[in-house]
Coordinates of C-alpha atoms in Angstrom, one line a residue:
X1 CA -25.6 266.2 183.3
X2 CA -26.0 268.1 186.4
X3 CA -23.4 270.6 187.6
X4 CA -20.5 268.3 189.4
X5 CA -17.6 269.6 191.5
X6 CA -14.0 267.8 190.7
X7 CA -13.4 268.3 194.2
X8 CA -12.1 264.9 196.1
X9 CA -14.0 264.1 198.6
X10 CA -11.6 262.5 201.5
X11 CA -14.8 260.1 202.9
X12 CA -16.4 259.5 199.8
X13 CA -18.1 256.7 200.8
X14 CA -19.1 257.7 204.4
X15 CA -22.5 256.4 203.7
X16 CA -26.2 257.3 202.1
X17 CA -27.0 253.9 203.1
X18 CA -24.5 251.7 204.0
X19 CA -21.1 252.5 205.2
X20 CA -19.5 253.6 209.1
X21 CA -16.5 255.8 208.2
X22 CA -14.5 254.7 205.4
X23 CA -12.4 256.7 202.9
X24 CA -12.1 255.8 199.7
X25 CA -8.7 254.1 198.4
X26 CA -5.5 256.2 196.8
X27 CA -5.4 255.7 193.1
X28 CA -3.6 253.3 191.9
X29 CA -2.6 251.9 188.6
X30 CA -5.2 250.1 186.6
X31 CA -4.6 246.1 187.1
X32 CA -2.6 244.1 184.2
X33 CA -2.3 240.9 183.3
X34 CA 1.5 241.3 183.6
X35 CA 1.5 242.2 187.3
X36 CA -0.7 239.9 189.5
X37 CA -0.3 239.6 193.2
X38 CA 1.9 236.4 192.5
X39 CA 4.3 238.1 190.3
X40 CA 3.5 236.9 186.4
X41 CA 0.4 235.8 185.3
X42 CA 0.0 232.4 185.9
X43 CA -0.7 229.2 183.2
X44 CA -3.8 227.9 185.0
X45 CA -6.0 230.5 183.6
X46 CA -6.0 229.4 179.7
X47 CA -7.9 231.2 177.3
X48 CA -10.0 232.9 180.1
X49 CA -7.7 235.6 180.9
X50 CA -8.8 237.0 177.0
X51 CA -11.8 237.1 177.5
X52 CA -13.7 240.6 176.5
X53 CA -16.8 241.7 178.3
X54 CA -19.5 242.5 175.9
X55 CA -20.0 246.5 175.6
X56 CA -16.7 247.4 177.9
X57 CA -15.3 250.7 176.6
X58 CA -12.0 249.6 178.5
X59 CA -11.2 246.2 180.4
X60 CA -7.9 244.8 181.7
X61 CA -7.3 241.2 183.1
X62 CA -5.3 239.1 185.7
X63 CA -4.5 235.8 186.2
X64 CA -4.5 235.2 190.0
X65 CA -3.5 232.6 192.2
X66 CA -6.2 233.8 194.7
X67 CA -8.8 236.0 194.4
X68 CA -10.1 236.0 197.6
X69 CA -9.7 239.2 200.2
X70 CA -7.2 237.0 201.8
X71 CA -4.9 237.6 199.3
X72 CA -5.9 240.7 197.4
X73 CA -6.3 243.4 200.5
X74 CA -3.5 245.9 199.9
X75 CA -3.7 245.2 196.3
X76 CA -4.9 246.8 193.2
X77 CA -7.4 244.3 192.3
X78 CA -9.7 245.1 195.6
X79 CA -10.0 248.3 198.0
X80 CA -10.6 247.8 202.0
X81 CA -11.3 250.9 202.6
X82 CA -14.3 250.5 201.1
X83 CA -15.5 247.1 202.6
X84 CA -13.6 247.1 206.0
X85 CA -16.6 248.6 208.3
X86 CA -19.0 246.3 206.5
X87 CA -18.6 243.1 208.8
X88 CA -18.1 242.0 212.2
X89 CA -14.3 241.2 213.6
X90 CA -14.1 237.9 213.7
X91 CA -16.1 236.7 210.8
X92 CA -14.4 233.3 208.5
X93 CA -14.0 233.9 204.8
X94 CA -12.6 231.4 202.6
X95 CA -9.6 232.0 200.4
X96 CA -7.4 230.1 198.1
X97 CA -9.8 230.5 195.0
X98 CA -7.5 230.9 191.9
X99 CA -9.3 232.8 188.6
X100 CA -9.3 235.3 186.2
X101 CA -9.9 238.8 187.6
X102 CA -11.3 241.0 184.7
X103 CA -11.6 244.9 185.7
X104 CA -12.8 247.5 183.1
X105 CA -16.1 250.3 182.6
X106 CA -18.8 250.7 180.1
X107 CA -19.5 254.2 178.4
X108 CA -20.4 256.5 180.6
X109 CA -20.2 260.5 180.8
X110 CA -19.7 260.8 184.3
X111 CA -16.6 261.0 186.4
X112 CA -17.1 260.2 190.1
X113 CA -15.3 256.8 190.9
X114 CA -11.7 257.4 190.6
X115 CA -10.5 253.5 191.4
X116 CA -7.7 252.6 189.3
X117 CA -7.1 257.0 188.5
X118 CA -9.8 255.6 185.7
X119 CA -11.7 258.5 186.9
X120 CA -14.8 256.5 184.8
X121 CA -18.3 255.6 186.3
X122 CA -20.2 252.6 185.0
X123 CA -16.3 250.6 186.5
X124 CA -17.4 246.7 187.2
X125 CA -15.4 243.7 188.4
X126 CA -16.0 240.6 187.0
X127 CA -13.8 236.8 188.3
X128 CA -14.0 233.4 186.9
X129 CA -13.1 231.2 189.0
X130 CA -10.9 227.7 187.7
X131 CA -13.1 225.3 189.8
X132 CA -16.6 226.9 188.1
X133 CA -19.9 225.4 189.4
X134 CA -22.2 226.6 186.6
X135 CA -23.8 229.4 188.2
X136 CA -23.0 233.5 188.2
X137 CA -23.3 235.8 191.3
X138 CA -24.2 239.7 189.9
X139 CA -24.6 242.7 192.5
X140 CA -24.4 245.9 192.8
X141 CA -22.6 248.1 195.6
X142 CA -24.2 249.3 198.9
X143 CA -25.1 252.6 199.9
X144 CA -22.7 254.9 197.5
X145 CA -19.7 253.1 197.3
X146 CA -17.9 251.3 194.6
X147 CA -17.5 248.0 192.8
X148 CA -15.2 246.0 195.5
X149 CA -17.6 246.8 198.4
X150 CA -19.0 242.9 198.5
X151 CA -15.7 241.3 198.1
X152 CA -15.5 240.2 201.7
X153 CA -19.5 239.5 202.6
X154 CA -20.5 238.0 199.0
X155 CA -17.7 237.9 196.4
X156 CA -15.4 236.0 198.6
X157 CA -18.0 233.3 199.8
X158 CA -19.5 232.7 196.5
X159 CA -16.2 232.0 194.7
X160 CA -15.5 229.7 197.2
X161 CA -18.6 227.7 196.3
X162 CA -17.6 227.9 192.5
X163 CA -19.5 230.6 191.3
X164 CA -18.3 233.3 188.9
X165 CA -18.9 236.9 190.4
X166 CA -19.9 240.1 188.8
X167 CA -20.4 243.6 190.9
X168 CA -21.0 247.3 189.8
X169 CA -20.6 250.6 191.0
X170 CA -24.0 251.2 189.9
X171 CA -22.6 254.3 187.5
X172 CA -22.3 256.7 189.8
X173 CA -20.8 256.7 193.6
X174 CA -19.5 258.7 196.1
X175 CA -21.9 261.4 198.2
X176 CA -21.7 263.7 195.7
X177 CA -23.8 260.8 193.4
X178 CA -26.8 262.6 192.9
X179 CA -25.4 265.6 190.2
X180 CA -25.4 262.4 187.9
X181 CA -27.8 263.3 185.3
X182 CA -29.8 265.3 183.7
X183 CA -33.5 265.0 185.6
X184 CA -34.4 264.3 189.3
X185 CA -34.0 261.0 189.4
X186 CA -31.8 259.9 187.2
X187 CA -28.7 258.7 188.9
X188 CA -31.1 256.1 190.8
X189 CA -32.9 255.1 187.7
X190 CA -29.3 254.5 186.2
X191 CA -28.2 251.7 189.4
X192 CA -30.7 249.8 187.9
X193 CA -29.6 250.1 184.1
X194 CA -26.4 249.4 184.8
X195 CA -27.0 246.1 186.7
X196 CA -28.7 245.1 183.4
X197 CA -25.7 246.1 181.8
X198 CA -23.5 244.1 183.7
X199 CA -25.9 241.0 184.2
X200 CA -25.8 240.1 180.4
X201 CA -22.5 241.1 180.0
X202 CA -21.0 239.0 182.5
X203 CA -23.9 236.0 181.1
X204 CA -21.9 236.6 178.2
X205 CA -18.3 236.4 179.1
X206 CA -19.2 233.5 180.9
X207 CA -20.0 231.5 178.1
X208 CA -16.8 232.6 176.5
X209 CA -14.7 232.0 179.2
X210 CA -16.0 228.3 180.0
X211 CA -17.6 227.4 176.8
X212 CA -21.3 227.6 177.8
X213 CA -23.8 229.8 179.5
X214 CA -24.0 229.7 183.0
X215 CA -26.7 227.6 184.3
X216 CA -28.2 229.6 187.2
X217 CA -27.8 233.3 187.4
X218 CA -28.6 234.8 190.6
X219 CA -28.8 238.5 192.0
X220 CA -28.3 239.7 195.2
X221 CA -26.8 242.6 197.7
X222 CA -27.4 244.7 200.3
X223 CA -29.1 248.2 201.2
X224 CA -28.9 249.7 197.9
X225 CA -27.8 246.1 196.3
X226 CA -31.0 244.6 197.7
X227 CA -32.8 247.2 196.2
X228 CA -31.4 246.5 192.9
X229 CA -32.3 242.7 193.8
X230 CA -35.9 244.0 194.3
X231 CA -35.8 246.0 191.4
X232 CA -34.1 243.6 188.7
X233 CA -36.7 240.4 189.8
X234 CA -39.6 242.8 189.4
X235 CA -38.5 244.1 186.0
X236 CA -36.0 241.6 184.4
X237 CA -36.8 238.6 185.7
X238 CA -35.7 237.1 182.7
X239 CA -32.2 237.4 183.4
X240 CA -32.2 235.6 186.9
X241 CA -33.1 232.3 188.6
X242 CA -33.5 233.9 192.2
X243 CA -32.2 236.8 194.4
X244 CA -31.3 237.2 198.0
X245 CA -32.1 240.4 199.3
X246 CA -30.5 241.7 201.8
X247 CA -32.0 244.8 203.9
X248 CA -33.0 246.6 200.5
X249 CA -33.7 249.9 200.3
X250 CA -37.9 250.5 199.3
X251 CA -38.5 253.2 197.4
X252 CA -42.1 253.5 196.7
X253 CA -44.2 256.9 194.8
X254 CA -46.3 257.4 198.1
X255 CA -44.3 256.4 200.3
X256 CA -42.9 254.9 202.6
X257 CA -39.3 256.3 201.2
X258 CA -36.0 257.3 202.4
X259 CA -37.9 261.0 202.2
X260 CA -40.8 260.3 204.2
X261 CA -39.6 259.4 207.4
X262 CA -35.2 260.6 207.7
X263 CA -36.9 264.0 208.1
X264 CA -38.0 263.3 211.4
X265 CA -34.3 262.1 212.7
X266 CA -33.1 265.6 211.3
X267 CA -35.7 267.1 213.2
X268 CA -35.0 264.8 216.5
X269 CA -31.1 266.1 216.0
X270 CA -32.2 269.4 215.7
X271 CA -34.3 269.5 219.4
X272 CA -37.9 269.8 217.5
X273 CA -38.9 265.7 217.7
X274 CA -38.9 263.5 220.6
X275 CA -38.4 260.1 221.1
X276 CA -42.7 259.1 220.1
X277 CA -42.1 260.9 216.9
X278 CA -39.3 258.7 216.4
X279 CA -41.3 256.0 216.7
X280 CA -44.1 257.4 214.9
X281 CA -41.7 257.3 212.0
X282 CA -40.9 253.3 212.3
X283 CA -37.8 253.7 214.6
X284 CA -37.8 250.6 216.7
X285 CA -38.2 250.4 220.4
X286 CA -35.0 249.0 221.5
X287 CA -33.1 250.6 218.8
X288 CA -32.6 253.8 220.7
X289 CA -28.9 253.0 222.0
X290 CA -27.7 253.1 218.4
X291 CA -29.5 256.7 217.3
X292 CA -26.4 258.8 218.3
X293 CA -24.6 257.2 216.2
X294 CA -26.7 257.5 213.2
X295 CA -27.3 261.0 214.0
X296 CA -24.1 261.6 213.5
X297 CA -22.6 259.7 210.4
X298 CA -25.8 258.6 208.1
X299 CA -29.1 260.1 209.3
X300 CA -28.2 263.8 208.0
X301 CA -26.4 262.8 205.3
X302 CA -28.6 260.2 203.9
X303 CA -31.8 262.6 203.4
X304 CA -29.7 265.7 202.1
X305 CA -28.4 263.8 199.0
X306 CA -30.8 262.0 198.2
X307 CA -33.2 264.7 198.6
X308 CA -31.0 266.4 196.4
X309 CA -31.4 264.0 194.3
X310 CA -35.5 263.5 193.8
X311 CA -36.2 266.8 195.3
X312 CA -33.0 269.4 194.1
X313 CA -35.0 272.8 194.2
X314 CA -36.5 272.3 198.0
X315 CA -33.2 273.7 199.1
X316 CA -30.9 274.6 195.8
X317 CA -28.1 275.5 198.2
X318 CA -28.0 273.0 200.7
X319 CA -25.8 270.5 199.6
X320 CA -25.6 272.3 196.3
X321 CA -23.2 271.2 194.0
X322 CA -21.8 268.8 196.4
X323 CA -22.0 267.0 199.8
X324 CA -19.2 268.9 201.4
X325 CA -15.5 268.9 200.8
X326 CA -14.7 267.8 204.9
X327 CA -16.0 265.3 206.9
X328 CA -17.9 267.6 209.1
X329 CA -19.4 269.5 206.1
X330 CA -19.9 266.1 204.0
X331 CA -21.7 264.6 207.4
X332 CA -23.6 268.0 208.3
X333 CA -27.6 267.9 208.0
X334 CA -29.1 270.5 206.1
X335 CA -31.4 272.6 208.5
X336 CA -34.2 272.9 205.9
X337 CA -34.5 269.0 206.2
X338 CA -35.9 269.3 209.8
X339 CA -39.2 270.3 208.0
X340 CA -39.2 268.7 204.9
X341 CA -43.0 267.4 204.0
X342 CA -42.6 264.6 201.0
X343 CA -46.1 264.2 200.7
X344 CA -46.6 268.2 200.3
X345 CA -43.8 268.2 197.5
X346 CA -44.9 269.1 193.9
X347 CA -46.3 266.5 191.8
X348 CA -42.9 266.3 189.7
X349 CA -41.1 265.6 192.6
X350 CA -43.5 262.4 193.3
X351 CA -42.7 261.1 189.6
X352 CA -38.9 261.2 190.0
X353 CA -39.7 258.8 193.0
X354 CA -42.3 256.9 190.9
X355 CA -39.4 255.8 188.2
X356 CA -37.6 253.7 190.4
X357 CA -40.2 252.3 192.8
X358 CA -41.3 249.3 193.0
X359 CA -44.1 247.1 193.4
X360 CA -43.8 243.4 194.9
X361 CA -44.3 242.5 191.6
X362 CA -41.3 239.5 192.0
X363 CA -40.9 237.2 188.9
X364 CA -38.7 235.0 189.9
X365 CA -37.4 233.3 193.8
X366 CA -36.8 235.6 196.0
X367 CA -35.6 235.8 200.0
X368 CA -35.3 238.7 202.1
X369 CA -33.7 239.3 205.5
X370 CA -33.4 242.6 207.4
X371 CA -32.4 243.2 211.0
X372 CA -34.8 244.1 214.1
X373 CA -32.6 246.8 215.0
X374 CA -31.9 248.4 211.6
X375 CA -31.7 251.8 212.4
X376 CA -31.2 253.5 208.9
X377 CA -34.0 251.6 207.1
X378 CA -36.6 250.9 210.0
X379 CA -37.8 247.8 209.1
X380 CA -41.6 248.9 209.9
X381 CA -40.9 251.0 207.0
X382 CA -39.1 248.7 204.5
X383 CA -39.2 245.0 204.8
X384 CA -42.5 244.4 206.4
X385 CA -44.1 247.1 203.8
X386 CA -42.5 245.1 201.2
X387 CA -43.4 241.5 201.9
X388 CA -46.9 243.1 202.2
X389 CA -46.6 244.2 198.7
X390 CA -45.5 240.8 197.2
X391 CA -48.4 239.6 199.1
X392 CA -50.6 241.7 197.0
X393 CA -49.3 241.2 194.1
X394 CA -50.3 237.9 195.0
X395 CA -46.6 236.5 194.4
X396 CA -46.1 234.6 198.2
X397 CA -45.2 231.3 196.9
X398 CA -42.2 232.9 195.5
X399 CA -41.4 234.9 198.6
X400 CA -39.5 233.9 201.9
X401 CA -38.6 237.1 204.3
X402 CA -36.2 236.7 208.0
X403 CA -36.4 239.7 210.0
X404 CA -32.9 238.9 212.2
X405 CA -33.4 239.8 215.7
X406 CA -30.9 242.1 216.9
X407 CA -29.4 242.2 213.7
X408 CA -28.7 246.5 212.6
X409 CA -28.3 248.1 209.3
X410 CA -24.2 247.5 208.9
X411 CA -22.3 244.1 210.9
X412 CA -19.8 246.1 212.1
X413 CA -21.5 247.4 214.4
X414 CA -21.5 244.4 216.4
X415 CA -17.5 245.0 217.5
X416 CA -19.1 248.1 219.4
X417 CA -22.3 246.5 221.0
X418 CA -21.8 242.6 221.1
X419 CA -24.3 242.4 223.8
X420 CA -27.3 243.9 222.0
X421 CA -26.4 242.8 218.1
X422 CA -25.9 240.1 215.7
X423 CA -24.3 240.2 212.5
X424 CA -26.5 239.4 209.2
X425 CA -24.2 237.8 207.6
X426 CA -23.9 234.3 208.6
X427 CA -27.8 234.6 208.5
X428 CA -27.7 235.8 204.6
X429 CA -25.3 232.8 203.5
X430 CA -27.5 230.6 205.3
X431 CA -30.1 232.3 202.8
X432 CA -28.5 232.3 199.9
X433 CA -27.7 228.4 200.6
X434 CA -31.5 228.0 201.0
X435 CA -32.2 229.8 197.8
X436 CA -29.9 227.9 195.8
X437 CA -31.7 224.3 197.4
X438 CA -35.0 225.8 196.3
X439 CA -34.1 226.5 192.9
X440 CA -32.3 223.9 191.8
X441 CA -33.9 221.2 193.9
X442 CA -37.2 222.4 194.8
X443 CA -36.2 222.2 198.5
X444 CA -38.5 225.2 200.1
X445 CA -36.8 227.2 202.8
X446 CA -38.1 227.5 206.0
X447 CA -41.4 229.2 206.4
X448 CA -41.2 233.4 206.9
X449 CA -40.4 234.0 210.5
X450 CA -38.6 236.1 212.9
X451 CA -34.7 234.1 213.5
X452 CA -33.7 234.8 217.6
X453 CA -30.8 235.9 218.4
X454 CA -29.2 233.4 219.7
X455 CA -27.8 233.1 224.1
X456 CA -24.3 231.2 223.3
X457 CA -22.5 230.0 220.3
X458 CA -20.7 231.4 217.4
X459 CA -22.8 234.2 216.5
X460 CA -20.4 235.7 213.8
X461 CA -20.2 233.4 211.7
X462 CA -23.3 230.5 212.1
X463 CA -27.0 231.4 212.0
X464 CA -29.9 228.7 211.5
X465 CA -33.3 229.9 209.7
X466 CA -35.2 227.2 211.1
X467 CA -36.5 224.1 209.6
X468 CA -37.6 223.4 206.0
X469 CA -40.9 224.3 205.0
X470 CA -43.2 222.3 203.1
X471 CA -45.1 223.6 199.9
X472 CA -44.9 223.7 196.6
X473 CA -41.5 224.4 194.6
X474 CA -40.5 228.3 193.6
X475 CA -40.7 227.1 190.0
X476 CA -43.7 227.2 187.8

């Protein structure tokens, strides 16, 4: 393992790729069956409150009356701080779902999520709903925060429609993720071990808790968690009957990457890039009103750690051992990143990048949206380069991608500019709905196509991805 500082970092999830501003929660005792939010645990849950997770190393469970934000912010069995900036004021979740709420970690050596005073990586949430439809919702959390990040954009929604729900903290967290490990690389390469981890885990608890295996798995997230999305259809498709993915991060050997074009932004911050070469690096026309902004909470911040993480001896002391112990230091773009040349970088620096890229190479269902205005992944450098690359791979007919007009990289956004923006997420669940219909009923969605942003209505909380398209099922 790489060097690690204990030191606690007061905005630990204040970003690498999704996040605006949130610290991470107090720590708080570890959740027990004996303490719910209701008071004791309640007789509707059976035999599914025992049930172990496969492989846990530690696991604790609650019967809950509701496991919906509605009823578990300010509890112990979610964390708000970490999922509060994530959506749009305004936006309808569902609540009243009663379940089991089964909280616990794998092995692991490292020590960087501190939910629950655990101070455990590799920490996962898993809930079994009472009304169960058949079917199991696994992802993974966004940008580098922690296993409760999804509650209110997926967990919340997919109870509701009767799925079981299973989410990681990918192993590591935090901006201080990348002295996980031992080579470049490795705390990325272990995001995507660990959803493995946790998919056939929570496949198996499943079937203990309800007496069969569920009948549809599906993976999905966003930024980092559509990466993983991305990652686990190319490579265990196996496990999965379709993904949604949501504004995934694309991480590809030669580029594009996170590395090959956030250079430029710390350049632009620093006076030496202008507005074309901002462009020039897939920054969107249009998207210019939301680059302070960036500059100031992910741009900087995003290429220093995860430079630090592919590329550690460019610049051994910027971060160094860790992001920063402030705000302003954790925030703060290392100089040296102004001029930072992936493509010039040593060989070995190109293979730590090659291990977790992908390659289009889908195996099972899979949608994709990302927004027009997306100003930490440009989507002229992620989505359209990776629809092209299914299309190589010559895997279309399993392949349905929304670019969201006006939609950005995190909803919440839209509070600050609801003139120019749209949230994603009525557009994703609208997705995910068309996902399901063409798995299970061999309903395809609506051709690929750009989704307007719509002049008048409820633009929180409804978005239509056109008509159904007509071809040949996803399956086969």
């Amino acid at each position: 393992m790489r060097v690690r500082t204990g030191v606690a970092v007061p905005v630990a999830m204040l970003l690498a790729v999704t996040a605006t501003g949130a610290a991470p929660a107090p720590a708080a005792g570890p959740p027990s069956a004996a303490g719910t939010a209701a008071g004791a645990a309640l007789s509707h849950c059976g035999a599914r409150e025992r049930v172990s997770v496969p492989g846990a190393q530690f696991q604790t469970s609650a019967c809950l009356p509701d496991m919906t934000t509605a009823a578990l912010a300010g509890t112990r069995y979610t964390d708000s701080t970490d999922w509060s900036p994530l959506f749009a004021k305004g936006t309808k979740n569902p609540s009243g779902v009663p379940g089991v709420q089964i909280d616990g970690y794998f092995p692991d050596s490292s020590r960087l999520n501190a939910t629950h005073g655990w101070k455990h990586d590799a920490q996962f949430v898993i809930r079994l709903p009472d009304r169960w439809n058949g079917g199991l919702v696994v992802t993974g959390a966004p940008g580098n925060r922690k296993q409760y990040s999804l509650d209110p954009l997926i967990s919340d929604w997919v109870l509701a429609q009767g799925y079981a729900f299973a989410s990681t903290d990918k192993g590591n967290s935090g901006p201080d993720f990348y002295t996980d490990g031992t080579r470049p690389g490795d705390a990325v390469a272990e995001w995507n071990s660990r959803t493995t981890e946790l998919t056939r885990a929570a496949r198996k608890a499943v079937q203990r808790a309800y007496g069969h295996a569920p009948r549809r798995t599906y993976m999905t997230g966003t930024s980092n968690g559509g990466y993983l999305t991305r990652w686990q259809l190319e490579n265990h498709p196996e496990l999965y009957d379709g993904g949604v993915d949501w504004e995934g991060v694309l991480w590809t050997e030669g580029g594009p990457n996170l590395l090959t074009y956030l250079p430029t932004t710390v350049a632009y911050g620093a006076g030496g890039a202008g507005a074309d070469d901002m462009y020039a690096a897939g920054f969107a026309p249009g998207s210019e009103f939301l680059w302070p902004y960036h500059q100031t909470a992910y741009w900087g911040l995003t290429q220093k750690v995860y430079r630090a993480e592919f590329d550690p001896t460019y610049d051994p002391d910027c971060p160094g051992t860790s992001a920063g112990s402030t705000t302003a230091e954790i925030l703060a773009p290392c100089a040296s990143d102004a001029s930072y040349d992936y493509a010039a970088r040593p060989r070995s620096v190109h293979r730590a990048v090659e291990r977790v890229s992908l390659t289009g190479g889908i195996g099972k269902p899979m949608i994709t949206l990302q927004g027009s205005l997306d100003t930490l992944l440009p989507i002229a450098t992620d989505s359209d380069v990776y629809a092209r690359m299914i299309d190589d791979q010559r895997r279309a007919r399993l392949h349905r991608y929304y670019t969201i007009e006006g939609g950005t990289h995190v909803d919440g956004l839209h509070d600050t500019y609801p003139d120019r923006l749209r949230p994603v997420l009525p557009c994703y669940r609208s997705a995910f709905e068309a996902l399901t219909q063409w798995v299970e009923r061999g309903a395809a969605p609506p051709a690929s196509r750009t989704v307007p942003r719509p002049a008048s209505g409820d633009v929180v909380n409804s978005c239509a991805l056109g008509t159904t398209s007509s071809g040949a099922s996803a399956a086969g």
